[in-house]
mmCIF file of C-alpha atoms and ligand atoms in Angstrom:
data_model
loop_
_atom_site.group_PDB
_atom_site.id
_atom_site.type_symbol
_atom_site.label_atom_id
_atom_site.label_comp_id
_atom_site.label_asym_id
_atom_site.label_seq_id
_atom_site.Cartn_x
_atom_site.Cartn_y
_atom_site.Cartn_z
ATOM 1 C CA MET J 192 13.305 -29.781 72.894
ATOM 2 C CA SER J 193 12.876 -27.555 75.957
ATOM 3 C CA ASN J 194 11.544 -24.583 73.957
ATOM 4 C CA LEU J 195 9.229 -26.732 71.872
ATOM 5 C CA GLU J 196 7.878 -28.433 74.992
ATOM 6 C CA LYS J 197 6.933 -24.985 76.349
ATOM 7 C CA VAL J 198 5.581 -23.407 73.142
ATOM 8 C CA ASP J 199 3.830 -26.391 71.564
ATOM 9 C CA PRO J 200 3.556 -29.419 73.818
ATOM 10 C CA GLU J 201 1.284 -31.172 71.306
ATOM 11 C CA ILE J 202 3.943 -31.166 68.581
ATOM 12 C CA ALA J 203 6.639 -31.995 71.145
ATOM 13 C CA ALA J 204 4.556 -35.031 72.109
ATOM 14 C CA VAL J 205 4.263 -36.089 68.461
ATOM 15 C CA ILE J 206 8.050 -35.940 68.126
ATOM 16 C CA ARG J 207 8.612 -37.884 71.337
ATOM 17 C CA ARG J 208 6.148 -40.585 70.316
ATOM 18 C CA GLU J 209 7.662 -40.865 66.837
ATOM 19 C CA GLN J 210 11.152 -41.037 68.338
ATOM 20 C CA ASP J 211 9.980 -43.901 70.502
ATOM 21 C CA ARG J 212 8.482 -45.661 67.447
ATOM 22 C CA GLN J 213 11.758 -45.282 65.551
ATOM 23 C CA LEU J 214 13.828 -46.507 68.511
ATOM 24 C CA ARG J 215 11.715 -49.547 69.357
ATOM 25 C CA GLY J 216 10.733 -50.670 65.866
ATOM 26 C CA LEU J 217 12.497 -52.050 62.815
ATOM 27 C CA GLU J 218 12.384 -49.697 59.849
ATOM 28 C CA LEU J 219 12.420 -51.758 56.665
ATOM 29 C CA ILE J 220 10.913 -49.274 54.219
ATOM 30 C CA ALA J 221 13.383 -49.376 51.340
ATOM 31 C CA SER J 222 13.281 -45.621 50.727
ATOM 32 C CA GLU J 223 13.905 -44.540 54.313
ATOM 33 C CA ASN J 224 16.987 -44.059 56.439
ATOM 34 C CA LEU J 225 18.182 -42.463 59.677
ATOM 35 C CA VAL J 226 20.286 -39.307 59.446
ATOM 36 C CA SER J 227 23.207 -38.400 61.678
ATOM 37 C CA ARG J 228 22.986 -35.875 64.485
ATOM 38 C CA ALA J 229 25.163 -33.543 62.390
ATOM 39 C CA VAL J 230 22.622 -33.611 59.556
ATOM 40 C CA LEU J 231 19.805 -32.986 62.047
ATOM 41 C CA GLU J 232 21.663 -30.011 63.532
ATOM 42 C CA ALA J 233 22.165 -28.389 60.118
ATOM 43 C CA MET J 234 18.493 -28.946 59.250
ATOM 44 C CA GLY J 235 17.298 -27.506 62.538
ATOM 45 C CA SER J 236 19.538 -24.449 62.264
ATOM 46 C CA ILE J 237 18.930 -20.727 61.736
ATOM 47 C CA LEU J 238 19.729 -21.220 58.066
ATOM 48 C CA THR J 239 15.975 -21.643 57.676
ATOM 49 C CA ASN J 240 15.556 -17.894 58.287
ATOM 50 C CA LYS J 241 16.639 -16.516 54.941
ATOM 51 C CA TYR J 242 15.649 -16.212 51.300
ATOM 52 C CA ALA J 243 18.441 -17.019 48.855
ATOM 53 C CA GLU J 244 16.704 -17.102 45.452
ATOM 54 C CA GLY J 245 19.276 -17.499 42.710
ATOM 55 C CA TYR J 246 22.597 -19.323 42.883
ATOM 56 C CA PRO J 247 25.918 -18.677 44.694
ATOM 57 C CA GLY J 248 27.314 -15.320 43.594
ATOM 58 C CA LYS J 249 24.027 -14.390 41.805
ATOM 59 C CA ARG J 250 21.293 -14.013 44.407
ATOM 60 C CA TYR J 251 18.167 -11.879 44.354
ATOM 61 C CA TYR J 252 18.549 -11.033 48.058
ATOM 62 C CA GLY J 253 21.275 -9.348 50.082
ATOM 63 C CA GLY J 254 23.018 -11.038 52.982
ATOM 64 C CA CYS J 255 23.556 -14.403 51.261
ATOM 65 C CA GLU J 256 27.340 -14.601 51.646
ATOM 66 C CA PHE J 257 27.261 -17.512 54.101
ATOM 67 C CA TYR J 258 24.539 -19.310 52.143
ATOM 68 C CA ASP J 259 26.815 -19.164 49.092
ATOM 69 C CA ILE J 260 29.498 -21.000 51.044
ATOM 70 C CA ALA J 261 27.026 -23.691 52.154
ATOM 71 C CA GLU J 262 25.578 -24.222 48.672
ATOM 72 C CA ASN J 263 29.022 -24.311 47.047
ATOM 73 C CA LEU J 264 30.138 -26.915 49.582
ATOM 74 C CA ALA J 265 27.082 -29.048 48.793
ATOM 75 C CA ARG J 266 27.580 -28.713 45.022
ATOM 76 C CA ASP J 267 31.328 -29.399 45.160
ATOM 77 C CA ARG J 268 30.948 -32.405 47.421
ATOM 78 C CA MET J 269 28.222 -33.859 45.215
ATOM 79 C CA LYS J 270 30.432 -33.412 42.136
ATOM 80 C CA GLN J 271 33.338 -35.052 43.944
ATOM 81 C CA LEU J 272 31.289 -37.957 45.277
ATOM 82 C CA PHE J 273 29.750 -38.855 41.915
ATOM 83 C CA GLY J 274 32.432 -37.531 39.565
ATOM 84 C CA ALA J 275 29.872 -35.126 38.085
ATOM 85 C CA GLN J 276 30.702 -32.015 36.074
ATOM 86 C CA HIS J 277 27.713 -30.068 37.404
ATOM 87 C CA ALA J 278 25.361 -30.398 40.373
ATOM 88 C CA ASN J 279 22.206 -28.545 41.360
ATOM 89 C CA VAL J 280 21.269 -29.143 44.999
ATOM 90 C CA GLN J 281 18.168 -26.935 45.152
ATOM 91 C CA PRO J 282 15.289 -29.309 44.214
ATOM 92 C CA HIS J 283 13.054 -29.719 47.236
ATOM 93 C CA SER J 284 12.476 -33.400 46.394
ATOM 94 C CA GLY J 285 13.209 -36.139 43.894
ATOM 95 C CA THR J 286 9.934 -35.464 42.109
ATOM 96 C CA GLN J 287 10.904 -31.812 41.730
ATOM 97 C CA ALA J 288 14.312 -32.802 40.392
ATOM 98 C CA ASN J 289 12.516 -34.921 37.777
ATOM 99 C CA MET J 290 10.073 -32.106 37.040
ATOM 100 C CA ALA J 291 12.960 -29.703 36.412
ATOM 101 C CA ILE J 292 14.497 -32.076 33.864
ATOM 102 C CA TYR J 293 11.156 -32.520 32.077
ATOM 103 C CA PHE J 294 10.659 -28.739 32.014
ATOM 104 C CA ALA J 295 14.200 -28.281 30.673
ATOM 105 C CA THR J 296 13.814 -30.804 27.866
ATOM 106 C CA MET J 297 10.186 -31.359 26.872
ATOM 107 C CA GLU J 298 7.252 -29.314 25.624
ATOM 108 C CA CYS J 299 4.010 -29.827 27.544
ATOM 109 C CA ASN J 300 1.073 -31.491 25.781
ATOM 110 C CA LYS J 301 3.328 -32.370 22.876
ATOM 111 C CA ASP J 302 6.463 -34.364 23.633
ATOM 112 C CA ARG J 303 6.626 -38.090 24.266
ATOM 113 C CA MET J 304 8.332 -39.749 27.193
ATOM 114 C CA LEU J 305 9.204 -43.436 27.600
ATOM 115 C CA SER J 306 9.491 -44.620 31.189
ATOM 116 C CA MET J 307 8.984 -47.568 33.531
ATOM 117 C CA SER J 308 5.420 -48.100 34.726
ATOM 118 C CA LEU J 309 4.655 -47.542 38.387
ATOM 119 C CA THR J 310 3.122 -50.990 38.847
ATOM 120 C CA GLN J 311 6.279 -52.700 37.599
ATOM 121 C CA GLY J 312 8.770 -50.666 39.606
ATOM 122 C CA GLY J 313 8.796 -47.096 38.257
ATOM 123 C CA HIS J 314 7.874 -43.948 40.165
ATOM 124 C CA LEU J 315 4.786 -41.717 40.178
ATOM 125 C CA SER J 316 6.784 -38.865 38.667
ATOM 126 C CA HIS J 317 7.895 -41.082 35.762
ATOM 127 C CA GLY J 318 4.633 -40.503 33.911
ATOM 128 C CA SER J 319 1.921 -42.074 36.057
ATOM 129 C CA PRO J 320 -1.480 -40.798 34.854
ATOM 130 C CA VAL J 321 -2.247 -39.476 38.360
ATOM 131 C CA SER J 322 0.958 -37.383 38.467
ATOM 132 C CA PHE J 323 1.703 -34.073 36.719
ATOM 133 C CA SER J 324 4.165 -36.068 34.589
ATOM 134 C CA GLY J 325 1.411 -38.253 33.138
ATOM 135 C CA LYS J 326 -0.907 -35.302 32.608
ATOM 136 C CA MET J 327 1.591 -32.975 30.913
ATOM 137 C CA TYR J 328 3.402 -35.329 28.521
ATOM 138 C CA GLN J 329 2.525 -38.115 26.119
ATOM 139 C CA VAL J 330 3.686 -41.059 28.180
ATOM 140 C CA HIS J 331 4.527 -44.535 26.900
ATOM 141 C CA GLN J 332 5.754 -47.113 29.368
ATOM 142 C CA TYR J 333 7.921 -50.186 29.542
ATOM 143 C CA GLY J 334 7.831 -52.807 32.272
ATOM 144 C CA VAL J 335 9.762 -55.910 33.166
ATOM 145 C CA ASP J 336 9.734 -59.195 31.275
ATOM 146 C CA LEU J 337 6.954 -61.159 33.000
ATOM 147 C CA GLU J 338 8.926 -64.404 33.102
ATOM 148 C CA SER J 339 12.270 -63.170 34.443
ATOM 149 C CA GLU J 340 10.724 -60.116 36.141
ATOM 150 C CA THR J 341 13.785 -58.151 35.044
ATOM 151 C CA LEU J 342 14.285 -55.409 32.476
ATOM 152 C CA ASP J 343 14.462 -56.575 28.871
ATOM 153 C CA TYR J 344 16.620 -53.969 27.129
ATOM 154 C CA GLY J 345 15.772 -55.402 23.706
ATOM 155 C CA LYS J 346 12.072 -54.749 24.329
ATOM 156 C CA VAL J 347 12.780 -51.256 25.673
ATOM 157 C CA GLY J 348 14.758 -50.570 22.482
ATOM 158 C CA GLU J 349 11.906 -51.804 20.276
ATOM 159 C CA LEU J 350 9.460 -49.582 22.148
ATOM 160 C CA ALA J 351 11.797 -46.607 21.842
ATOM 161 C CA HIS J 352 11.999 -47.086 18.060
ATOM 162 C CA ALA J 353 8.205 -47.346 17.822
ATOM 163 C CA VAL J 354 7.452 -44.386 20.106
ATOM 164 C CA LYS J 355 10.344 -42.053 19.167
ATOM 165 C CA PRO J 356 10.297 -40.286 22.545
ATOM 166 C CA LYS J 357 11.970 -37.003 23.384
ATOM 167 C CA MET J 358 12.953 -38.423 26.767
ATOM 168 C CA ILE J 359 13.720 -41.902 28.079
ATOM 169 C CA VAL J 360 13.527 -42.221 31.854
ATOM 170 C CA CYS J 361 15.280 -45.045 33.668
ATOM 171 C CA GLY J 362 15.630 -45.775 37.350
ATOM 172 C CA ALA J 363 13.070 -47.276 39.699
ATOM 173 C CA SER J 364 11.464 -47.280 43.129
ATOM 174 C CA ALA J 365 10.799 -51.006 43.374
ATOM 175 C CA TYR J 366 13.269 -52.926 41.226
ATOM 176 C CA PRO J 367 15.551 -55.380 43.046
ATOM 177 C CA ARG J 368 18.114 -55.885 40.277
ATOM 178 C CA GLU J 369 20.968 -53.853 38.802
ATOM 179 C CA ILE J 370 19.961 -51.394 36.058
ATOM 180 C CA ASP J 371 22.239 -51.079 33.023
ATOM 181 C CA PHE J 372 22.347 -47.309 32.560
ATOM 182 C CA ARG J 373 24.714 -47.535 29.588
ATOM 183 C CA ALA J 374 22.181 -49.737 27.771
ATOM 184 C CA PHE J 375 19.481 -47.105 28.356
ATOM 185 C CA MET J 376 21.776 -44.359 27.056
ATOM 186 C CA GLU J 377 22.559 -46.389 23.933
ATOM 187 C CA ILE J 378 18.826 -46.842 23.301
ATOM 188 C CA ALA J 379 18.265 -43.098 23.808
ATOM 189 C CA GLU J 380 21.094 -42.230 21.419
ATOM 190 C CA SER J 381 19.733 -44.620 18.797
ATOM 191 C CA VAL J 382 16.439 -42.684 18.679
ATOM 192 C CA GLY J 383 17.823 -39.178 19.348
ATOM 193 C CA ALA J 384 16.208 -38.929 22.800
ATOM 194 C CA TYR J 385 17.437 -37.476 26.044
ATOM 195 C CA CYS J 386 18.116 -39.995 28.792
ATOM 196 C CA MET J 387 17.423 -39.285 32.454
ATOM 197 C CA ALA J 388 18.357 -41.705 35.242
ATOM 198 C CA ASP J 389 16.541 -41.354 38.546
ATOM 199 C CA ILE J 390 18.861 -42.958 41.104
ATOM 200 C CA ALA J 391 16.909 -41.842 44.181
ATOM 201 C CA HIS J 392 16.914 -45.338 45.679
ATOM 202 C CA ILE J 393 20.424 -46.430 44.766
ATOM 203 C CA ALA J 394 22.395 -43.158 44.960
ATOM 204 C CA GLY J 395 24.552 -44.409 47.837
ATOM 205 C CA LEU J 396 25.250 -47.655 45.994
ATOM 206 C CA CYS J 397 26.228 -45.727 42.832
ATOM 207 C CA ALA J 398 28.446 -43.333 44.809
ATOM 208 C CA SER J 399 30.163 -46.291 46.456
ATOM 209 C CA GLY J 400 30.846 -48.161 43.205
ATOM 210 C CA ILE J 401 28.541 -51.045 44.191
ATOM 211 C CA HIS J 402 26.041 -50.297 41.402
ATOM 212 C CA ASN J 403 27.087 -48.891 38.007
ATOM 213 C CA SER J 404 26.637 -45.113 37.999
ATOM 214 C CA PRO J 405 24.754 -43.197 35.301
ATOM 215 C CA VAL J 406 26.589 -39.951 36.097
ATOM 216 C CA GLY J 407 28.520 -38.887 32.990
ATOM 217 C CA VAL J 408 26.854 -41.739 31.060
ATOM 218 C CA VAL J 409 23.280 -40.464 30.633
ATOM 219 C CA HIS J 410 22.351 -36.814 30.007
ATOM 220 C CA PHE J 411 20.732 -36.125 33.386
ATOM 221 C CA THR J 412 20.886 -37.905 36.727
ATOM 222 C CA THR J 413 18.351 -37.054 39.415
ATOM 223 C CA THR J 414 18.261 -38.274 42.980
ATOM 224 C CA THR J 415 16.855 -37.795 46.408
ATOM 225 C CA THR J 416 19.289 -37.194 49.241
ATOM 226 C CA HIS J 417 17.488 -39.117 51.980
ATOM 227 C CA LYS J 418 17.528 -42.753 50.915
ATOM 228 C CA THR J 419 20.813 -44.687 50.572
ATOM 229 C CA LEU J 420 22.616 -41.305 50.532
ATOM 230 C CA ARG J 421 21.445 -40.914 54.171
ATOM 231 C CA GLY J 422 20.898 -37.176 54.181
ATOM 232 C CA PRO J 423 18.017 -34.754 54.659
ATOM 233 C CA ARG J 424 14.756 -35.164 52.735
ATOM 234 C CA GLY J 425 15.445 -33.440 49.402
ATOM 235 C CA GLY J 426 16.473 -33.735 45.757
ATOM 236 C CA ALA J 427 19.442 -33.008 43.489
ATOM 237 C CA ILE J 428 20.435 -33.137 39.827
ATOM 238 C CA MET J 429 23.738 -33.903 38.092
ATOM 239 C CA CYS J 430 24.704 -33.411 34.453
ATOM 240 C CA ASN J 431 27.584 -32.514 32.189
ATOM 241 C CA GLN J 432 28.610 -28.857 31.931
ATOM 242 C CA GLU J 433 26.885 -28.375 28.556
ATOM 243 C CA TYR J 434 23.467 -28.868 30.230
ATOM 244 C CA ALA J 435 24.261 -26.907 33.427
ATOM 245 C CA THR J 436 22.542 -23.650 32.454
ATOM 246 C CA MET J 437 19.354 -25.260 31.199
ATOM 247 C CA VAL J 438 19.079 -27.393 34.345
ATOM 248 C CA ASP J 439 19.743 -24.477 36.695
ATOM 249 C CA LYS J 440 17.208 -22.256 34.912
ATOM 250 C CA ALA J 441 14.598 -25.008 34.988
ATOM 251 C CA VAL J 442 15.016 -25.384 38.775
ATOM 252 C CA PHE J 443 15.097 -21.629 39.477
ATOM 253 C CA PRO J 444 13.258 -19.585 38.309
ATOM 254 C CA GLY J 445 11.502 -22.241 36.222
ATOM 255 C CA MET J 446 10.032 -24.389 38.946
ATOM 256 C CA GLN J 447 10.970 -23.245 42.442
ATOM 257 C CA GLY J 448 11.381 -20.007 44.331
ATOM 258 C CA GLY J 449 13.513 -19.755 47.443
ATOM 259 C CA PRO J 450 15.737 -22.765 48.132
ATOM 260 C CA LEU J 451 15.536 -24.439 51.554
ATOM 261 C CA MET J 452 18.995 -23.354 52.693
ATOM 262 C CA ASN J 453 18.965 -25.271 55.980
ATOM 263 C CA THR J 454 18.275 -28.416 53.941
ATOM 264 C CA ILE J 455 21.011 -27.520 51.457
ATOM 265 C CA ALA J 456 23.461 -27.131 54.348
ATOM 266 C CA ALA J 457 22.321 -30.536 55.638
ATOM 267 C CA LYS J 458 22.848 -31.967 52.138
ATOM 268 C CA ALA J 459 26.430 -30.651 52.322
ATOM 269 C CA VAL J 460 26.880 -32.431 55.655
ATOM 270 C CA CYS J 461 25.550 -35.761 54.395
ATOM 271 C CA LEU J 462 27.736 -35.503 51.293
ATOM 272 C CA LYS J 463 30.777 -34.909 53.503
ATOM 273 C CA GLU J 464 29.812 -38.028 55.449
ATOM 274 C CA ALA J 465 29.365 -39.924 52.174
ATOM 275 C CA LEU J 466 32.897 -39.000 51.103
ATOM 276 C CA ARG J 467 34.341 -40.939 54.056
ATOM 277 C CA PRO J 468 35.591 -44.478 53.331
ATOM 278 C CA SER J 469 33.126 -45.812 55.937
ATOM 279 C CA PHE J 470 30.234 -44.809 53.667
ATOM 280 C CA LYS J 471 31.355 -47.337 51.044
ATOM 281 C CA GLU J 472 31.538 -49.981 53.741
ATOM 282 C CA TYR J 473 28.034 -48.982 54.904
ATOM 283 C CA ASN J 474 26.625 -49.414 51.392
ATOM 284 C CA ARG J 475 28.403 -52.747 50.939
ATOM 285 C CA GLN J 476 26.767 -53.895 54.176
ATOM 286 C CA ILE J 477 23.319 -52.714 52.966
ATOM 287 C CA VAL J 478 23.624 -55.081 49.995
ATOM 288 C CA LYS J 479 25.106 -57.955 52.029
ATOM 289 C CA ASN J 480 22.235 -57.576 54.500
ATOM 290 C CA ALA J 481 19.640 -57.529 51.714
ATOM 291 C CA LYS J 482 21.064 -60.714 50.220
ATOM 292 C CA VAL J 483 20.986 -62.540 53.568
ATOM 293 C CA LEU J 484 17.456 -61.338 54.339
ATOM 294 C CA ALA J 485 16.298 -62.395 50.866
ATOM 295 C CA GLN J 486 17.789 -65.875 51.334
ATOM 296 C CA VAL J 487 16.063 -66.322 54.706
ATOM 297 C CA LEU J 488 12.718 -65.406 53.139
ATOM 298 C CA LEU J 489 13.315 -67.743 50.187
ATOM 299 C CA ASP J 490 14.344 -70.593 52.504
ATOM 300 C CA ALA J 491 11.097 -70.090 54.427
ATOM 301 C CA GLY J 492 9.163 -70.703 51.208
ATOM 302 C CA LEU J 493 8.319 -67.133 50.196
ATOM 303 C CA ARG J 494 8.555 -66.067 46.550
ATOM 304 C CA LEU J 495 10.641 -63.001 45.747
ATOM 305 C CA VAL J 496 10.100 -61.052 42.538
ATOM 306 C CA SER J 497 12.957 -61.940 40.140
ATOM 307 C CA GLY J 498 14.106 -64.560 42.655
ATOM 308 C CA GLY J 499 16.222 -62.292 44.861
ATOM 309 C CA THR J 500 18.062 -58.992 44.990
ATOM 310 C CA ASP J 501 21.217 -57.226 43.772
ATOM 311 C CA ASN J 502 20.617 -54.035 45.719
ATOM 312 C CA HIS J 503 19.060 -52.716 48.935
ATOM 313 C CA LEU J 504 15.519 -54.024 48.438
ATOM 314 C CA MET J 505 13.405 -57.064 47.708
ATOM 315 C CA LEU J 506 9.775 -57.620 46.783
ATOM 316 C CA ILE J 507 7.818 -60.479 48.331
ATOM 317 C CA ASP J 508 5.015 -61.898 46.190
ATOM 318 C CA LEU J 509 2.336 -62.947 48.702
ATOM 319 C CA THR J 510 -0.003 -64.577 46.187
ATOM 320 C CA ARG J 511 0.833 -68.124 47.321
ATOM 321 C CA GLN J 512 0.108 -67.211 50.936
ATOM 322 C CA GLY J 513 -3.347 -65.881 49.977
ATOM 323 C CA LEU J 514 -2.422 -62.656 51.736
ATOM 324 C CA THR J 515 -2.560 -59.117 50.355
ATOM 325 C CA GLY J 516 0.229 -56.585 50.727
ATOM 326 C CA LEU J 517 -2.096 -54.488 52.865
ATOM 327 C CA GLU J 518 -2.831 -57.373 55.252
ATOM 328 C CA ALA J 519 0.857 -58.256 55.552
ATOM 329 C CA GLU J 520 1.884 -54.602 56.058
ATOM 330 C CA THR J 521 -0.759 -54.244 58.786
ATOM 331 C CA ALA J 522 0.214 -57.452 60.589
ATOM 332 C CA LEU J 523 3.935 -56.589 60.478
ATOM 333 C CA GLY J 524 3.124 -53.065 61.701
ATOM 334 C CA LYS J 525 1.391 -54.543 64.756
ATOM 335 C CA ALA J 526 4.605 -56.450 65.449
ATOM 336 C CA GLY J 527 6.774 -53.306 65.229
ATOM 337 C CA ILE J 528 8.152 -54.025 61.735
ATOM 338 C CA THR J 529 7.532 -51.200 59.261
ATOM 339 C CA VAL J 530 7.352 -52.105 55.565
ATOM 340 C CA ASN J 531 5.173 -51.019 52.676
ATOM 341 C CA LYS J 532 2.747 -52.887 50.479
ATOM 342 C CA ASN J 533 3.815 -52.762 46.861
ATOM 343 C CA THR J 534 2.545 -53.841 43.474
ATOM 344 C CA ILE J 535 4.346 -56.738 41.770
ATOM 345 C CA PRO J 536 4.814 -57.351 38.031
ATOM 346 C CA ARG J 537 1.673 -59.474 37.458
ATOM 347 C CA GLU J 538 -0.382 -57.341 39.829
ATOM 348 C CA THR J 539 -4.137 -57.931 39.919
ATOM 349 C CA LYS J 540 -4.995 -55.750 42.913
ATOM 350 C CA SER J 541 -5.265 -52.004 43.466
ATOM 351 C CA PRO J 542 -2.232 -50.013 44.722
ATOM 352 C CA PHE J 543 -4.062 -49.666 48.073
ATOM 353 C CA VAL J 544 -4.212 -53.446 48.482
ATOM 354 C CA THR J 545 -1.469 -55.030 46.296
ATOM 355 C CA SER J 546 -0.067 -58.561 46.204
ATOM 356 C CA GLY J 547 3.414 -57.644 47.367
ATOM 357 C CA LEU J 548 5.588 -56.204 50.093
ATOM 358 C CA ARG J 549 8.707 -54.109 49.552
ATOM 359 C CA ILE J 550 11.463 -54.559 52.112
ATOM 360 C CA GLY J 551 14.757 -52.662 52.307
ATOM 361 C CA THR J 552 17.837 -52.732 54.505
ATOM 362 C CA PRO J 553 19.293 -49.145 54.511
ATOM 363 C CA ALA J 554 17.872 -48.028 57.878
ATOM 364 C CA VAL J 555 18.588 -51.206 59.870
ATOM 365 C CA THR J 556 22.117 -51.213 58.395
ATOM 366 C CA THR J 557 22.587 -47.632 59.636
ATOM 367 C CA ARG J 558 21.774 -48.951 63.137
ATOM 368 C CA GLY J 559 24.698 -51.351 62.808
ATOM 369 C CA MET J 560 22.769 -54.539 62.112
ATOM 370 C CA LYS J 561 24.586 -57.195 60.111
ATOM 371 C CA GLU J 562 24.050 -60.686 58.674
ATOM 372 C CA GLN J 563 23.182 -62.290 62.022
ATOM 373 C CA GLU J 564 20.446 -59.731 62.689
ATOM 374 C CA MET J 565 19.116 -60.169 59.132
ATOM 375 C CA GLN J 566 18.684 -63.845 59.885
ATOM 376 C CA MET J 567 16.625 -62.902 62.963
ATOM 377 C CA ILE J 568 14.614 -60.265 61.087
ATOM 378 C CA GLY J 569 13.856 -62.731 58.277
ATOM 379 C CA ASP J 570 12.573 -65.235 60.844
ATOM 380 C CA LEU J 571 10.427 -62.566 62.543
ATOM 381 C CA ILE J 572 8.936 -61.487 59.195
ATOM 382 C CA THR J 573 8.086 -65.034 58.141
ATOM 383 C CA ARG J 574 6.448 -65.836 61.475
ATOM 384 C CA VAL J 575 4.125 -62.864 60.959
ATOM 385 C CA ILE J 576 3.449 -63.603 57.289
ATOM 386 C CA PHE J 577 2.515 -67.208 58.064
ATOM 387 C CA HIS J 578 0.373 -66.242 61.103
ATOM 388 C CA PRO J 579 -0.941 -62.730 60.353
ATOM 389 C CA GLN J 580 -4.108 -63.122 62.464
ATOM 390 C CA ASP J 581 -2.507 -64.804 65.468
ATOM 391 C CA ALA J 582 -2.407 -62.216 68.260
ATOM 392 C CA GLY J 583 -0.044 -64.417 70.293
ATOM 393 C CA VAL J 584 2.489 -64.585 67.441
ATOM 394 C CA LEU J 585 2.214 -60.846 66.788
ATOM 395 C CA SER J 586 2.841 -59.916 70.406
ATOM 396 C CA ALA J 587 5.718 -62.393 70.769
ATOM 397 C CA VAL J 588 7.335 -61.023 67.595
ATOM 398 C CA HIS J 589 6.758 -57.469 68.851
ATOM 399 C CA ARG J 590 8.640 -58.261 72.065
ATOM 400 C CA GLU J 591 11.548 -59.739 70.108
ATOM 401 C CA VAL J 592 11.580 -56.754 67.756
ATOM 402 C CA SER J 593 11.821 -54.352 70.721
ATOM 403 C CA GLU J 594 14.637 -56.417 72.261
ATOM 404 C CA LEU J 595 16.587 -56.480 69.007
ATOM 405 C CA ALA J 596 16.020 -52.777 68.308
ATOM 406 C CA GLY J 597 17.068 -51.945 71.878
ATOM 407 C CA LYS J 598 20.493 -53.430 71.221
ATOM 408 C CA PHE J 599 21.050 -51.084 68.248
ATOM 409 C CA PRO J 600 20.378 -47.501 69.365
ATOM 410 C CA ILE J 601 19.831 -44.985 66.581
ATOM 411 C CA TYR J 602 22.347 -42.491 67.963
ATOM 412 C CA PRO J 603 24.933 -44.598 69.797
ATOM 413 C CA GLU J 604 27.601 -41.882 70.232
HETATM 414 N N1 LIG H 832 8.057 -42.781 47.462
HETATM 415 C C1 LIG H 832 9.430 -43.182 47.370
HETATM 416 C C2 LIG H 832 9.579 -44.639 47.616
HETATM 417 O O1 LIG H 832 9.128 -45.072 48.648
HETATM 418 O O2 LIG H 832 10.151 -45.348 46.819
HETATM 419 C C3 LIG H 832 10.035 -42.781 46.135
HETATM 420 O O3 LIG H 832 9.947 -41.414 46.010
#
């Protein structure tokens, strides 16, 4: 960072301090990960200098010949990784990927959408009233069955027949169990709706064959590239060839202008990394780690939503402990463990307080941590949750967190 240190020491200091936080702490936010140096180099490259509105071979600016190569590599690798007929790698984020699909398929202020509610595991952009998606469409929502805390496809089907939506959205941000994408597609077909699967959280698991994949099953699959896919912060869309033109037009010029070509190049890099056999092994370890961590928490007497996990995340219900998600998040933060408060299915508190915590294993698995470390992390978490106000416990846990993190450098090579 020698240039940055000279030009803007304040921002250089922010980066140094954040690097230190990442190195010394344990990142357990389910939607975060740590990218490779190769991804960082592509993102920080001179590819940020140019406009490339349009698509490879059809740009609105001259001088895009090398950008075409980068974008084609990203598209082709995404198609290969997921077995998709078509890929669009230009959405700046997962929300923008979702927005493009809504724009491509639904009429504003008229069409109905059926999606999972935010409080029960869905995402803001799946029709929350505070998001553009809830303001622009007639949104009806499904949740989980309150006893099993899992999706009840029969109930979703009944709702779909009652609502007759134009679009059914599946996929979640806080759902610890496997989602049956084929069941969603069958429901959509039975009511003549489009079906969109947002696999932002589980994209790596789907690409690795650990979770069933919606690609080629539902009409549209959207994702982010920075969660289990372990790439730069961004979005992408996949669909069959028959929907390629409408998707591409909805992204550009429908919703975005110039694509972020340095990010697209970094997407290509992460997709190349994801095509290696070791990526499958990485995703298998994410799930193994989550299962071990979940068992440690259960054995300590904590309640997990739905009783456990099938994927990379789990939700702790803190009601029995008389603790809010906010209090637990704050106490764990003081001990160097980063998690986020999260609503749970029978939530009674506001999203700023919540009764739950969401915990995920993608980032610690990237650092090389395995079952033994999950056992230690589970013990550290429970010590904090059972003694959130005890400064002695928090500082002892913080020391142990730093020791553990120190043994697993972020960039070991
Ligand atoms: N906000 C992300 C998450 O944390 O799940 C999803 O976009």
